[in-house]
PDB file of C-alpha atoms in Angstrom:
ATOM      1  CA  MET A   6      53.784  -2.259 -49.204  1.00 72.00           C
ATOM      2  CA  ASN A   7      51.627  -5.316 -49.176  1.00 82.00           C
ATOM      3  CA  TYR A   8      48.529  -4.462 -47.088  1.00 86.00           C
ATOM      4  CA  THR A   9      45.155  -6.215 -47.656  1.00 91.00           C
ATOM      5  CA  LEU A  10      41.778  -4.977 -48.095  1.00 90.00           C
ATOM      6  CA  HIS A  11      40.883  -6.723 -44.774  1.00 92.00           C
ATOM      7  CA  GLN A  12      43.568  -4.621 -43.024  1.00 93.00           C
ATOM      8  CA  LEU A  13      42.144  -1.536 -44.625  1.00 93.00           C
ATOM      9  CA  GLN A  14      38.691  -2.397 -43.203  1.00 91.00           C
ATOM     10  CA  VAL A  15      39.961  -3.158 -39.815  1.00 94.00           C
ATOM     11  CA  PHE A  16      41.986   0.023 -39.620  1.00 94.00           C
ATOM     12  CA  LEU A  17      39.149   2.204 -40.861  1.00 92.00           C
ATOM     13  CA  LYS A  18      36.771   0.666 -38.292  1.00 93.00           C
ATOM     14  CA  ILE A  19      39.301   1.343 -35.554  1.00 94.00           C
ATOM     15  CA  THR A  20      39.562   5.003 -36.552  1.00 93.00           C
ATOM     16  CA  GLN A  21      35.755   5.323 -36.660  1.00 91.00           C
ATOM     17  CA  THR A  22      35.318   3.766 -33.221  1.00 90.00           C
ATOM     18  CA  GLN A  23      38.725   4.791 -31.670  1.00 90.00           C
ATOM     19  CA  SER A  24      38.586   1.540 -29.902  1.00 92.00           C
ATOM     20  CA  ILE A  25      39.893  -1.933 -30.642  1.00 92.00           C
ATOM     21  CA  THR A  26      37.184  -3.396 -28.507  1.00 91.00           C
ATOM     22  CA  LYS A  27      34.362  -1.578 -30.315  1.00 90.00           C
ATOM     23  CA  ALA A  28      35.850  -2.287 -33.765  1.00 91.00           C
ATOM     24  CA  ALA A  29      36.094  -5.999 -32.959  1.00 91.00           C
ATOM     25  CA  GLU A  30      32.375  -6.014 -31.928  1.00 89.00           C
ATOM     26  CA  GLU A  31      31.250  -4.251 -35.035  1.00 87.00           C
ATOM     27  CA  LEU A  32      33.447  -6.463 -37.304  1.00 89.00           C
ATOM     28  CA  HIS A  33      32.452  -9.573 -35.403  1.00 88.00           C
ATOM     29  CA  LEU A  34      36.045 -10.382 -34.698  1.00 90.00           C
ATOM     30  CA  THR A  35      38.000 -11.083 -31.597  1.00 93.00           C
ATOM     31  CA  GLN A  36      40.071  -8.382 -30.046  1.00 91.00           C
ATOM     32  CA  PRO A  37      43.376 -10.240 -30.604  1.00 92.00           C
ATOM     33  CA  ALA A  38      42.438 -10.661 -34.281  1.00 93.00           C
ATOM     34  CA  VAL A  39      41.841  -6.906 -34.606  1.00 93.00           C
ATOM     35  CA  SER A  40      45.003  -6.112 -32.661  1.00 93.00           C
ATOM     36  CA  ILE A  41      47.084  -8.483 -34.960  1.00 94.00           C
ATOM     37  CA  GLN A  42      45.615  -6.796 -38.134  1.00 93.00           C
ATOM     38  CA  LEU A  43      46.410  -3.353 -36.762  1.00 94.00           C
ATOM     39  CA  LYS A  44      50.005  -4.397 -35.961  1.00 93.00           C
ATOM     40  CA  ASN A  45      50.501  -6.002 -39.381  1.00 93.00           C
ATOM     41  CA  PHE A  46      49.185  -2.802 -41.021  1.00 94.00           C
ATOM     42  CA  GLN A  47      51.320  -0.504 -38.816  1.00 94.00           C
ATOM     43  CA  ASP A  48      54.416  -2.526 -39.577  1.00 93.00           C
ATOM     44  CA  GLN A  49      54.211  -1.293 -43.238  1.00 92.00           C
ATOM     45  CA  PHE A  50      54.655   2.319 -42.247  1.00 93.00           C
ATOM     46  CA  ASP A  51      57.557   4.098 -40.535  1.00 91.00           C
ATOM     47  CA  ILE A  52      55.208   6.727 -39.072  1.00 93.00           C
ATOM     48  CA  PRO A  53      52.801   5.790 -36.186  1.00 93.00           C
ATOM     49  CA  LEU A  54      49.107   5.405 -37.215  1.00 94.00           C
ATOM     50  CA  THR A  55      47.866   5.261 -33.553  1.00 93.00           C
ATOM     51  CA  GLU A  56      49.083   6.061 -30.163  1.00 93.00           C
ATOM     52  CA  LEU A  57      48.051   4.765 -26.757  1.00 87.00           C
ATOM     53  CA  VAL A  58      47.796   7.433 -23.907  1.00 87.00           C
ATOM     54  CA  GLY A  59      46.891   5.720 -20.718  1.00 84.00           C
ATOM     55  CA  ARG A  60      44.165   3.349 -21.788  1.00 84.00           C
ATOM     56  CA  ARG A  61      42.847   5.426 -24.558  1.00 88.00           C
ATOM     57  CA  LEU A  62      43.593   4.936 -28.211  1.00 92.00           C
ATOM     58  CA  PHE A  63      44.200   7.955 -30.370  1.00 93.00           C
ATOM     59  CA  ILE A  64      44.552   8.227 -34.178  1.00 94.00           C
ATOM     60  CA  THR A  65      47.587  10.354 -35.295  1.00 94.00           C
ATOM     61  CA  ASP A  66      47.295  12.992 -37.884  1.00 94.00           C
ATOM     62  CA  PHE A  67      49.133  10.625 -40.323  1.00 95.00           C
ATOM     63  CA  GLY A  68      46.701   7.790 -39.326  1.00 93.00           C
ATOM     64  CA  LYS A  69      43.724   9.999 -40.124  1.00 93.00           C
ATOM     65  CA  GLU A  70      45.123  10.638 -43.673  1.00 94.00           C
ATOM     66  CA  ILE A  71      45.657   6.858 -44.169  1.00 94.00           C
ATOM     67  CA  ALA A  72      42.076   6.295 -42.961  1.00 93.00           C
ATOM     68  CA  GLN A  73      40.725   8.726 -45.546  1.00 92.00           C
ATOM     69  CA  ALA A  74      42.721   7.002 -48.264  1.00 93.00           C
ATOM     70  CA  ALA A  75      41.543   3.549 -46.996  1.00 92.00           C
ATOM     71  CA  GLU A  76      37.912   4.740 -47.125  1.00 89.00           C
ATOM     72  CA  LYS A  77      38.254   5.798 -50.819  1.00 88.00           C
ATOM     73  CA  ILE A  78      39.947   2.500 -51.734  1.00 90.00           C
ATOM     74  CA  LEU A  79      37.166   0.551 -50.149  1.00 86.00           C
ATOM     75  CA  HIS A  80      34.505   2.583 -51.736  1.00 80.00           C
ATOM     76  CA  GLU A  81      36.122   1.926 -55.195  1.00 80.00           C
ATOM     77  CA  VAL A  82      36.246  -1.885 -54.424  1.00 81.00           C
ATOM     78  CA  HIS A  83      32.478  -1.725 -53.513  1.00 74.00           C
ATOM     79  CA  ALA A  84      31.755   0.105 -56.745  1.00 71.00           C
ATOM     80  CA  ILE A  85      33.594  -2.558 -58.747  1.00 75.00           C
ATOM     81  CA  ASN A  86      31.632  -5.280 -57.075  1.00 71.00           C
ATOM     82  CA  TYR A  87      28.327  -3.544 -57.594  1.00 62.00           C
ATOM     83  CA  LYS A  88      29.086  -2.983 -61.374  1.00 68.00           C
ATOM     84  CA  THR A  89      30.009  -6.570 -61.749  1.00 68.00           C
ATOM     85  CA  MET A  90      26.736  -7.792 -60.187  1.00 61.00           C
ATOM     86  CA  ALA A  91      24.674  -5.096 -62.148  1.00 59.00           C
ATOM     87  CA  TYR A  92      26.303  -6.425 -65.321  1.00 56.00           C
ATOM     88  CA  LYS A  93      24.923  -9.847 -64.518  1.00 60.00           C
ATOM     89  CA  GLY A  94      21.454  -8.320 -64.178  1.00 59.00           C
ATOM     90  CA  GLN A  95      21.284  -8.465 -60.364  1.00 65.00           C
ATOM     91  CA  LEU A  96      19.970  -5.616 -58.101  1.00 74.00           C
ATOM     92  CA  THR A  97      22.969  -4.201 -56.326  1.00 76.00           C
ATOM     93  CA  GLY A  98      24.109  -1.505 -53.976  1.00 82.00           C
ATOM     94  CA  ARG A  99      24.325  -0.776 -50.191  1.00 86.00           C
ATOM     95  CA  LEU A 100      21.287  -0.569 -48.055  1.00 93.00           C
ATOM     96  CA  LYS A 101      22.118   1.617 -45.065  1.00 94.00           C
ATOM     97  CA  ILE A 102      19.918   1.391 -41.927  1.00 96.00           C
ATOM     98  CA  ALA A 103      20.297   2.658 -38.404  1.00 95.00           C
ATOM     99  CA  SER A 104      18.230   1.033 -35.592  1.00 95.00           C
ATOM    100  CA  VAL A 105      17.660   1.790 -31.929  1.00 93.00           C
ATOM    101  CA  SER A 106      19.115  -0.961 -29.725  1.00 89.00           C
ATOM    102  CA  THR A 107      15.829  -2.743 -28.967  1.00 91.00           C
ATOM    103  CA  GLY A 108      15.224  -2.792 -32.732  1.00 93.00           C
ATOM    104  CA  LYS A 109      17.720  -5.706 -32.825  1.00 93.00           C
ATOM    105  CA  TYR A 110      14.739  -7.949 -32.042  1.00 94.00           C
ATOM    106  CA  VAL A 111      12.813  -6.515 -34.916  1.00 95.00           C
ATOM    107  CA  MET A 112      14.718  -5.321 -37.889  1.00 96.00           C
ATOM    108  CA  PRO A 113      16.532  -8.637 -38.860  1.00 95.00           C
ATOM    109  CA  TYR A 114      13.168 -10.230 -39.609  1.00 96.00           C
ATOM    110  CA  PHE A 115      12.154  -7.529 -41.937  1.00 97.00           C
ATOM    111  CA  LEU A 116      15.465  -7.872 -43.837  1.00 96.00           C
ATOM    112  CA  SER A 117      16.224 -11.557 -44.167  1.00 95.00           C
ATOM    113  CA  ASP A 118      13.866 -12.365 -47.126  1.00 95.00           C
ATOM    114  CA  PHE A 119      14.679  -9.276 -49.019  1.00 94.00           C
ATOM    115  CA  LEU A 120      18.430  -9.939 -48.786  1.00 94.00           C
ATOM    116  CA  ASN A 121      18.028 -13.515 -49.571  1.00 92.00           C
ATOM    117  CA  LEU A 122      16.042 -12.456 -52.662  1.00 89.00           C
ATOM    118  CA  HIS A 123      18.685  -9.803 -53.720  1.00 88.00           C
ATOM    119  CA  GLN A 124      22.131 -11.206 -52.877  1.00 84.00           C
ATOM    120  CA  GLY A 125      23.869  -8.468 -54.670  1.00 83.00           C
ATOM    121  CA  ILE A 126      22.792  -5.888 -52.031  1.00 89.00           C
ATOM    122  CA  GLU A 127      25.168  -5.268 -49.204  1.00 87.00           C
ATOM    123  CA  LEU A 128      23.557  -4.330 -45.833  1.00 93.00           C
ATOM    124  CA  ALA A 129      25.094  -1.811 -43.470  1.00 91.00           C
ATOM    125  CA  LEU A 130      22.998  -1.914 -40.223  1.00 93.00           C
ATOM    126  CA  ASP A 131      24.124   0.213 -37.327  1.00 92.00           C
ATOM    127  CA  VAL A 132      22.353  -0.729 -34.021  1.00 90.00           C
ATOM    128  CA  THR A 133      22.927   2.024 -31.495  1.00 87.00           C
ATOM    129  CA  ASN A 134      21.133   4.372 -29.175  1.00 84.00           C
ATOM    130  CA  LYS A 135      18.193   6.626 -30.338  1.00 87.00           C
ATOM    131  CA  SER A 136      20.247   9.865 -30.321  1.00 87.00           C
ATOM    132  CA  LYS A 137      22.890   8.432 -32.655  1.00 88.00           C
ATOM    133  CA  VAL A 138      20.085   6.963 -34.827  1.00 93.00           C
ATOM    134  CA  VAL A 139      18.458  10.340 -35.228  1.00 93.00           C
ATOM    135  CA  GLU A 140      21.865  12.015 -35.848  1.00 92.00           C
ATOM    136  CA  SER A 141      22.639   9.471 -38.658  1.00 92.00           C
ATOM    137  CA  LEU A 142      19.239  10.224 -40.253  1.00 94.00           C
ATOM    138  CA  GLU A 143      19.608  13.941 -39.881  1.00 92.00           C
ATOM    139  CA  GLN A 144      22.971  13.889 -41.550  1.00 91.00           C
ATOM    140  CA  ASN A 145      21.649  11.723 -44.385  1.00 91.00           C
ATOM    141  CA  GLU A 146      24.135   9.007 -43.615  1.00 91.00           C
ATOM    142  CA  VAL A 147      21.566   6.232 -43.809  1.00 94.00           C
ATOM    143  CA  ASP A 148      18.556   5.399 -46.066  1.00 96.00           C
ATOM    144  CA  PHE A 149      16.211   4.387 -43.193  1.00 97.00           C
ATOM    145  CA  ALA A 150      16.043   4.435 -39.367  1.00 97.00           C
ATOM    146  CA  LEU A 151      14.026   2.083 -37.191  1.00 97.00           C
ATOM    147  CA  VAL A 152      12.589   3.881 -34.181  1.00 95.00           C
ATOM    148  CA  SER A 153       9.831   3.443 -31.618  1.00 93.00           C
ATOM    149  CA  VAL A 154       9.413   7.086 -31.033  1.00 90.00           C
ATOM    150  CA  VAL A 155       9.429   9.328 -34.097  1.00 91.00           C
ATOM    151  CA  PRO A 156      11.602  12.486 -33.777  1.00 90.00           C
ATOM    152  CA  GLU A 157       9.429  15.511 -33.846  1.00 87.00           C
ATOM    153  CA  HIS A 158      11.992  17.983 -35.124  1.00 89.00           C
ATOM    154  CA  LEU A 159      12.618  16.291 -38.442  1.00 90.00           C
ATOM    155  CA  GLN A 160      10.607  16.355 -41.644  1.00 94.00           C
ATOM    156  CA  ILE A 161      10.218  12.622 -42.260  1.00 94.00           C
ATOM    157  CA  GLU A 162       8.109  10.082 -44.018  1.00 96.00           C
ATOM    158  CA  GLN A 163       7.449   6.585 -42.484  1.00 96.00           C
ATOM    159  CA  ILE A 164       6.041   3.171 -42.726  1.00 96.00           C
ATOM    160  CA  ASP A 165       4.665   1.667 -39.544  1.00 96.00           C
ATOM    161  CA  LEU A 166       5.735  -1.869 -39.113  1.00 96.00           C
ATOM    162  CA  MET A 167       4.216  -3.303 -35.917  1.00 95.00           C
ATOM    163  CA  PRO A 168       3.195  -2.390 -32.338  1.00 94.00           C
ATOM    164  CA  ASN A 169       5.716  -2.131 -29.588  1.00 94.00           C
ATOM    165  CA  ARG A 170       4.098  -3.235 -26.297  1.00 94.00           C
ATOM    166  CA  LEU A 171       5.846  -2.519 -22.943  1.00 94.00           C
ATOM    167  CA  TYR A 172       5.062  -4.284 -19.658  1.00 95.00           C
ATOM    168  CA  LEU A 173       6.267  -4.023 -16.093  1.00 95.00           C
ATOM    169  CA  VAL A 174       8.545  -6.863 -15.392  1.00 95.00           C
ATOM    170  CA  GLY A 175      10.400  -8.340 -12.338  1.00 95.00           C
ATOM    171  CA  ASN A 176      12.315 -11.451 -11.545  1.00 94.00           C
ATOM    172  CA  MET A 177      10.781 -14.533  -9.935  1.00 94.00           C
ATOM    173  CA  ASP A 178      11.645 -13.918  -6.325  1.00 91.00           C
ATOM    174  CA  GLN A 179       8.350 -12.229  -5.465  1.00 88.00           C
ATOM    175  CA  GLN A 180       4.857 -13.567  -6.187  1.00 88.00           C
ATOM    176  CA  PHE A 181       2.177 -11.336  -7.600  1.00 87.00           C
ATOM    177  CA  GLN A 182      -1.102 -13.197  -7.160  1.00 82.00           C
ATOM    178  CA  ARG A 183      -3.717 -10.699  -8.304  1.00 83.00           C
ATOM    179  CA  LYS A 184      -5.041 -10.560 -11.890  1.00 85.00           C
ATOM    180  CA  SER A 185      -4.414  -6.854 -11.905  1.00 87.00           C
ATOM    181  CA  TYR A 186      -2.821  -4.209  -9.794  1.00 93.00           C
ATOM    182  CA  ASP A 187      -3.393  -0.516  -9.635  1.00 93.00           C
ATOM    183  CA  ILE A 188      -0.660   1.642 -11.217  1.00 92.00           C
ATOM    184  CA  SER A 189       0.158   3.015  -7.777  1.00 92.00           C
ATOM    185  CA  LEU A 190       2.234  -0.106  -7.431  1.00 92.00           C
ATOM    186  CA  LEU A 191       4.904   1.775  -9.411  1.00 92.00           C
ATOM    187  CA  GLU A 192       5.239   4.169  -6.424  1.00 91.00           C
ATOM    188  CA  ALA A 193       6.238   1.395  -4.177  1.00 90.00           C
ATOM    189  CA  ILE A 194       8.852  -0.513  -6.185  1.00 92.00           C
ATOM    190  CA  PRO A 195      12.377   0.555  -7.276  1.00 92.00           C
ATOM    191  CA  LEU A 196      12.475   1.152 -11.012  1.00 94.00           C
ATOM    192  CA  ILE A 197      15.343   0.595 -13.436  1.00 94.00           C
ATOM    193  CA  TYR A 198      15.541   3.123 -16.233  1.00 92.00           C
ATOM    194  CA  ARG A 199      17.209   3.174 -19.675  1.00 90.00           C
ATOM    195  CA  GLU A 200      19.491   6.044 -20.486  1.00 88.00           C
ATOM    196  CA  LYS A 201      18.156   9.447 -21.419  1.00 86.00           C
ATOM    197  CA  GLY A 202      17.279   9.626 -25.080  1.00 82.00           C
ATOM    198  CA  SER A 203      16.051   5.974 -25.136  1.00 86.00           C
ATOM    199  CA  GLY A 204      12.644   5.417 -26.880  1.00 86.00           C
ATOM    200  CA  THR A 205      11.808   2.876 -24.152  1.00 90.00           C
ATOM    201  CA  ARG A 206      12.526   5.528 -21.507  1.00 90.00           C
ATOM    202  CA  HIS A 207      10.636   8.195 -23.345  1.00 89.00           C
ATOM    203  CA  VAL A 208       7.454   5.976 -23.401  1.00 91.00           C
ATOM    204  CA  MET A 209       7.919   4.970 -19.794  1.00 90.00           C
ATOM    205  CA  GLU A 210       8.381   8.520 -18.514  1.00 91.00           C
ATOM    206  CA  LYS A 211       5.482   9.762 -20.554  1.00 92.00           C
ATOM    207  CA  PHE A 212       3.201   7.226 -18.835  1.00 92.00           C
ATOM    208  CA  ILE A 213       4.605   8.079 -15.318  1.00 92.00           C
ATOM    209  CA  THR A 214       4.226  11.826 -15.889  1.00 92.00           C
ATOM    210  CA  GLN A 215       0.657  11.562 -17.330  1.00 92.00           C
ATOM    211  CA  HIS A 216      -0.396   9.719 -14.097  1.00 91.00           C
ATOM    212  CA  HIS A 217       1.638  11.994 -11.765  1.00 91.00           C
ATOM    213  CA  LEU A 218       3.427   9.022 -10.140  1.00 89.00           C
ATOM    214  CA  PRO A 219       6.200   9.739  -7.689  1.00 89.00           C
ATOM    215  CA  VAL A 220       8.358   6.778  -8.575  1.00 87.00           C
ATOM    216  CA  LYS A 221      11.739   5.645  -7.234  1.00 82.00           C
ATOM    217  CA  LYS A 222      14.483   5.538  -9.875  1.00 80.00           C
ATOM    218  CA  LYS A 223      16.850   2.844  -8.668  1.00 80.00           C
ATOM    219  CA  LEU A 224      19.310   2.623 -11.589  1.00 88.00           C
ATOM    220  CA  GLU A 225      19.937   4.031 -15.006  1.00 90.00           C
ATOM    221  CA  LEU A 226      21.478   1.595 -17.532  1.00 90.00           C
ATOM    222  CA  THR A 227      22.500   2.012 -21.248  1.00 83.00           C
ATOM    223  CA  SER A 228      21.085  -1.086 -22.982  1.00 85.00           C
ATOM    224  CA  ASN A 229      18.105  -3.315 -22.807  1.00 86.00           C
ATOM    225  CA  GLU A 230      20.326  -6.340 -22.043  1.00 90.00           C
ATOM    226  CA  ALA A 231      21.815  -4.488 -19.019  1.00 92.00           C
ATOM    227  CA  VAL A 232      18.389  -3.685 -17.716  1.00 93.00           C
ATOM    228  CA  LYS A 233      17.235  -7.279 -18.175  1.00 94.00           C
ATOM    229  CA  GLN A 234      20.197  -8.601 -16.211  1.00 94.00           C
ATOM    230  CA  ALA A 235      19.742  -6.063 -13.428  1.00 95.00           C
ATOM    231  CA  VAL A 236      16.009  -7.089 -13.150  1.00 95.00           C
ATOM    232  CA  ILE A 237      16.906 -10.824 -13.249  1.00 96.00           C
ATOM    233  CA  ALA A 238      19.539 -10.189 -10.501  1.00 95.00           C
ATOM    234  CA  GLY A 239      16.805  -8.599  -8.223  1.00 94.00           C
ATOM    235  CA  LEU A 240      18.046  -5.066  -8.394  1.00 94.00           C
ATOM    236  CA  GLY A 241      14.560  -3.723  -9.163  1.00 93.00           C
ATOM    237  CA  PHE A 242      11.767  -3.654 -11.725  1.00 95.00           C
ATOM    238  CA  SER A 243      11.453  -2.111 -15.114  1.00 95.00           C
ATOM    239  CA  ILE A 244       9.055  -1.341 -17.950  1.00 94.00           C
ATOM    240  CA  MET A 245      10.354  -3.220 -20.948  1.00 94.00           C
ATOM    241  CA  PRO A 246       9.241  -4.079 -24.478  1.00 94.00           C
ATOM    242  CA  LEU A 247       7.845  -7.548 -24.793  1.00 94.00           C
ATOM    243  CA  ILE A 248       9.696  -8.082 -28.063  1.00 93.00           C
ATOM    244  CA  GLY A 249      12.935  -8.257 -26.150  1.00 92.00           C
ATOM    245  CA  ILE A 250      12.050 -10.607 -23.209  1.00 94.00           C
ATOM    246  CA  LYS A 251      10.435 -13.557 -24.927  1.00 91.00           C
ATOM    247  CA  ASN A 252      13.147 -16.110 -23.988  1.00 92.00           C
ATOM    248  CA  ASN A 253      13.442 -14.739 -20.522  1.00 93.00           C
ATOM    249  CA  LEU A 254       9.766 -15.175 -19.875  1.00 92.00           C
ATOM    250  CA  HIS A 255       9.859 -18.689 -21.426  1.00 90.00           C
ATOM    251  CA  ASP A 256      12.866 -19.711 -19.205  1.00 93.00           C
ATOM    252  CA  GLY A 257      11.327 -18.394 -16.018  1.00 93.00           C
ATOM    253  CA  GLU A 258      13.765 -15.648 -15.439  1.00 95.00           C
ATOM    254  CA  LEU A 259      11.236 -12.769 -15.673  1.00 95.00           C
ATOM    255  CA  GLN A 260       7.636 -12.328 -14.985  1.00 93.00           C
ATOM    256  CA  ILE A 261       5.052  -9.784 -16.115  1.00 93.00           C
ATOM    257  CA  ILE A 262       3.349  -7.904 -13.323  1.00 93.00           C
ATOM    258  CA  PRO A 263      -0.225  -7.216 -14.435  1.00 91.00           C
ATOM    259  CA  LEU A 264      -0.984  -3.404 -14.150  1.00 92.00           C
ATOM    260  CA  GLU A 265      -4.225  -1.512 -15.090  1.00 91.00           C
ATOM    261  CA  GLY A 266      -3.616   0.420 -18.230  1.00 90.00           C
ATOM    262  CA  PHE A 267      -0.845  -1.870 -19.482  1.00 92.00           C
ATOM    263  CA  PRO A 268       0.709  -2.660 -21.800  1.00 92.00           C
ATOM    264  CA  ILE A 269       1.923   0.715 -22.798  1.00 93.00           C
ATOM    265  CA  GLN A 270       2.092   0.922 -26.580  1.00 92.00           C
ATOM    266  CA  SER A 271       4.269   2.739 -29.214  1.00 93.00           C
ATOM    267  CA  THR A 272       4.919   1.714 -32.719  1.00 95.00           C
ATOM    268  CA  TRP A 273       8.009   0.398 -34.539  1.00 96.00           C
ATOM    269  CA  SER A 274       8.375   2.670 -37.639  1.00 97.00           C
ATOM    270  CA  LEU A 275      10.873   2.743 -40.435  1.00 97.00           C
ATOM    271  CA  ILE A 276      11.492   6.486 -41.062  1.00 97.00           C
ATOM    272  CA  TRP A 277      13.431   8.424 -43.774  1.00 97.00           C
ATOM    273  CA  LEU A 278      14.053  12.060 -44.570  1.00 95.00           C
ATOM    274  CA  LYS A 279      11.162  13.712 -46.507  1.00 94.00           C
ATOM    275  CA  GLY A 280      12.119  14.182 -50.119  1.00 92.00           C
ATOM    276  CA  LYS A 281      15.104  11.768 -49.891  1.00 93.00           C
ATOM    277  CA  LYS A 282      16.219  10.411 -53.336  1.00 90.00           C
ATOM    278  CA  PHE A 283      16.492   6.704 -52.866  1.00 90.00           C
ATOM    279  CA  SER A 284      19.061   4.328 -54.452  1.00 87.00           C
ATOM    280  CA  PRO A 285      17.670   1.431 -56.415  1.00 86.00           C
ATOM    281  CA  ALA A 286      18.335  -0.729 -53.481  1.00 89.00           C
ATOM    282  CA  ALA A 287      16.455   1.451 -51.018  1.00 92.00           C
ATOM    283  CA  SER A 288      13.507   1.820 -53.412  1.00 92.00           C
ATOM    284  CA  ALA A 289      13.324  -1.944 -53.790  1.00 91.00           C
ATOM    285  CA  TYR A 290      13.375  -2.508 -50.109  1.00 95.00           C
ATOM    286  CA  LEU A 291      10.595   0.051 -49.432  1.00 95.00           C
ATOM    287  CA  ALA A 292       8.448  -1.633 -52.096  1.00 94.00           C
ATOM    288  CA  PHE A 293       9.165  -5.050 -50.485  1.00 95.00           C
ATOM    289  CA  LEU A 294       8.067  -3.785 -47.087  1.00 96.00           C
ATOM    290  CA  ASN A 295       4.854  -2.358 -48.423  1.00 95.00           C
ATOM    291  CA  LYS A 296       4.041  -5.672 -50.046  1.00 95.00           C
ATOM    292  CA  ASP A 297       5.313  -8.220 -47.421  1.00 95.00           C
ATOM    293  CA  LYS A 298       5.316  -6.632 -43.920  1.00 95.00           C
ATOM    294  CA  ASP A 299       1.945  -8.181 -42.950  1.00 95.00           C
ATOM    295  CA  ARG A 300       3.195 -11.630 -43.977  1.00 95.00           C
ATOM    296  CA  ILE A 301       6.422 -11.183 -42.069  1.00 96.00           C
ATOM    297  CA  ILE A 302       4.441 -10.048 -38.958  1.00 95.00           C
ATOM    298  CA  GLN A 303       2.239 -13.066 -39.257  1.00 93.00           C
ATOM    299  CA  GLN A 304       5.081 -15.494 -39.685  1.00 94.00           C
ATOM    300  CA  LYS A 305       7.601 -14.119 -37.204  1.00 93.00           C
ATOM    301  CA  PHE A 306       5.683 -12.105 -34.654  1.00 93.00           C
ATOM    302  CA  SER A 307       2.289 -13.870 -34.217  1.00 90.00           C
ATOM    303  CA  TRP A 308       3.566 -15.078 -30.790  1.00 87.00           C
ATOM    304  CA  LEU A 309       3.097 -11.509 -29.406  1.00 87.00           C
ATOM    305  CA  GLU A 310      -0.633 -11.697 -30.029  1.00 81.00           C
ATOM    306  CA  HIS A 311      -0.831 -15.151 -28.563  1.00 71.00           C
ATOM    307  CA  TYR A 312       1.141 -13.984 -25.484  1.00 64.00           C
ATOM    308  CA  LYS A 313      -1.170 -10.966 -25.115  1.00 63.00           C
ATOM    309  CA  ALA A 314      -4.256 -13.215 -25.372  1.00 44.00           C
ATOM    310  CA  ALA A 315      -2.755 -15.670 -22.702  1.00 40.00           C
ATOM    311  CA  ARG A 316      -2.576 -12.773 -20.372  1.00 46.00           C
TER     312      ARG A 316
END
């Protein structure tokens, strides 16, 4: 046998996602590249690793055993790399973070300087929906989780990073001339929602419930990007985080409709299980955030305050 570490990485990701498409996305590869690596890996075994039933990919029992072995091999390779870096006096290890989907507009800016400073640290950043983020944290699979709504059922500690402001937005087809509208406007327009469990939806529904507004739910979509495209296409309006629509506002694809009581606000917080024993990499990152978060906000997110002032 002559399989490569890359083939092991690809096959392991396929078993974790049970999808070539999703594996390609998470590995930042094309689908054909992942399919070729799977075929080359499979060619080295007489027993099938996967099987296709209809359009669904399934991992065989043999494939699951090979995946477990692959995970152990890759873990040992990481350990060798970390020991080599540590021997050179560099901070090493894996930093594991789960982030809710809209957090992709926030988390990278709080990571880049730290990772540039400590190039021996490997980042595992999983951007997914809120329920999976909370599950990863609950199962102690990650060091930290970035959320905009803190889960109430877990004993956690946290560091608050920055405000998360949400506005009512629509496309440019309709003109809104007033400086401010009553929130009863929400009763007259079709609203596009995020999926259940989304932090954005939680904040949105909390506001609507508190004000007893009989709104019209037009659509329910599973990502911030899908909601944006639906709003731009004229399918309805939505309440969205300002952090995720900067370019769309600048390009004239979206507009903020000024409502009394808006923006609605939550907080971007990095949370971890209470009493968690941190790795050296995780401890160093938390110390970095406590020291540098204000500088990062000023350098990378000052436009939020300027935009608010301009409104």
